Amino acid sequence: MTKTVLILGATGRFGRNAAEQYRAAGWTVKAFDRGRDSLNIAAQGVDVIVNGWNPAYPDWAKSVPGLHAQVIEAARLSNATVIVPGNVYVFGADTPAPWSEARPHKAQNPLGRIRIEMERAYAASGVRTIILRAGDFIDTQASGNWFDMIMAKKLSSGRFVYPGDPSIDHSWAYLPDLCRAAVQLAEMRYDLPRFCDVPFPGYTASGLELAQHLSVLLGRDVAIKRMNWLPIKILQPVWPMARCLVEMSYLWRTAHSLDGTRFHELLPEFQETPVEQALASAIPASLLRDQVNPNQAVAAGT
């Protein structure tokens, strides 16, 4: 039977990886073009809608409710299942880790509240929805995430720039693995609750642990350099993105992890890519020591 998925935001981090993984699993992939397509028409006949739309932080308040309302309506008309890449913003700094589907959503900051209300809208809609919740992304190419924009920028000089306390746990998700999980959950969607919140355990690793892995990959000592937040704080009055980055900076001071119990109950045979292989595919190949083949990192997760 033909299986068709509509990818919203197919050129973004999650959407690009999702398209690759769905194609690899034999699905027909349709990429939505916001400049040309009608969402309600594009969604007709599809089995799954992957909502990879993610406006810039400063636009969330005005854009997120409307964008997701459009997706809910399209899914209702087409009877499609929606897969949403969830994040950890909903929990708030005072929620004890590990964070699971049973933990209350207590975030009080503006961006966290927007995500809480967005998820509530899906739950109340009756549209079949899978929230696949993950931590910060590790991608196979530079895509504007924390890891490639900030942390790995100075690896060529042996420095790993870390935005917070490098001694505490932080949640990470390797995008090929996360999107492979999205495919497998989509294929069992009718066996899941109509609204299903699935935390993706990914990797729980401190900055120090990541630096150790990178030292192995590079064949040289990698030293941690703490990121200086002062320039970003100074820019808050004139740069809206700076205000948002400072708002979410608590995640770099708050130890957290995602509880994988439900994930492993649903997908007991899922094999994650080893963390060093994931990191090898996320940094320039020229930095890797000779015996490391970064292509193995991508292949291992598929």
Short mmCIF file of N, CA, C and O in Angstrom, two decimals, residues 4 6 25 41 46 50 61 76 104 113 148-149 151 163 205 207 220 233 236 238:
data_model
loop_
_atom_site.label_atom_id
_atom_site.label_comp_id
_atom_site.label_asym_id
_atom_site.label_seq_id
_atom_site.Cartn_x
_atom_site.Cartn_y
_atom_site.Cartn_z
N THR A 4 1.84 8.04 1.98
CA THR A 4 2.24 9.38 1.56
C THR A 4 2.33 10.31 2.74
O THR A 4 1.44 10.34 3.60
N LEU A 6 3.17 14.44 3.83
CA LEU A 6 3.34 15.83 3.44
C LEU A 6 4.26 16.49 4.45
O LEU A 6 3.97 16.51 5.65
N ALA A 25 12.30 4.77 3.95
CA ALA A 25 11.36 3.75 4.42
C ALA A 25 10.29 3.41 3.39
O ALA A 25 9.38 2.64 3.67
N ILE A 41 -5.59 21.72 0.17
CA ILE A 41 -5.55 20.91 -1.05
C ILE A 41 -4.36 19.97 -1.03
O ILE A 41 -4.47 18.78 -1.36
N VAL A 46 -3.12 12.45 1.75
CA VAL A 46 -1.90 12.08 2.47
C VAL A 46 -2.26 11.33 3.75
O VAL A 46 -3.33 11.53 4.32
N VAL A 50 3.82 16.00 8.44
CA VAL A 50 4.92 16.31 9.35
C VAL A 50 5.04 17.82 9.42
O VAL A 50 5.34 18.48 8.42
N ALA A 61 4.76 34.44 18.87
CA ALA A 61 3.49 34.89 19.45
C ALA A 61 2.45 35.16 18.37
O ALA A 61 1.27 34.81 18.52
N ARG A 76 -7.80 17.66 9.76
CA ARG A 76 -9.19 17.27 9.99
C ARG A 76 -9.89 16.98 8.66
O ARG A 76 -10.62 15.98 8.53
N PRO A 104 4.03 17.49 34.49
CA PRO A 104 3.17 18.63 34.16
C PRO A 104 3.93 19.68 33.38
O PRO A 104 5.15 19.82 33.51
N ARG A 113 5.05 29.10 27.25
CA ARG A 113 3.59 29.15 27.27
C ARG A 113 3.02 28.99 25.86
O ARG A 113 1.98 28.35 25.67
N ASP A 148 26.19 23.63 15.82
CA ASP A 148 27.08 24.05 14.73
C ASP A 148 27.34 25.55 14.72
O ASP A 148 28.41 25.99 14.30
N MET A 149 26.39 26.37 15.20
CA MET A 149 26.59 27.81 15.15
C MET A 149 27.51 28.34 16.23
O MET A 149 28.26 29.29 16.02
N MET A 151 28.84 26.01 19.30
CA MET A 151 29.68 25.09 20.06
C MET A 151 30.86 24.55 19.28
O MET A 151 31.97 24.40 19.80
N PRO A 163 27.47 27.00 26.01
CA PRO A 163 26.64 28.13 26.42
C PRO A 163 26.23 28.15 27.90
O PRO A 163 25.57 29.10 28.33
N ALA A 205 23.91 14.19 27.87
CA ALA A 205 25.36 14.40 27.95
C ALA A 205 25.66 15.81 28.42
O ALA A 205 25.03 16.77 27.98
N GLY A 207 28.37 19.08 28.83
CA GLY A 207 29.36 19.67 27.95
C GLY A 207 30.72 18.99 28.08
O GLY A 207 31.43 18.81 27.10
N ARG A 220 42.89 14.84 19.57
CA ARG A 220 43.61 15.88 20.31
C ARG A 220 42.72 16.34 21.45
O ARG A 220 41.51 16.13 21.44
N LYS A 233 23.03 39.84 26.03
CA LYS A 233 22.20 40.56 27.01
C LYS A 233 22.17 42.06 26.70
O LYS A 233 21.13 42.71 26.83
N GLN A 236 19.60 43.10 23.98
CA GLN A 236 18.17 42.83 24.17
C GLN A 236 17.26 44.01 23.82
O GLN A 236 16.20 43.80 23.22
N VAL A 238 17.45 46.17 21.54
CA VAL A 238 17.38 46.50 20.12
C VAL A 238 17.26 45.27 19.21
O VAL A 238 17.00 45.42 18.01
#
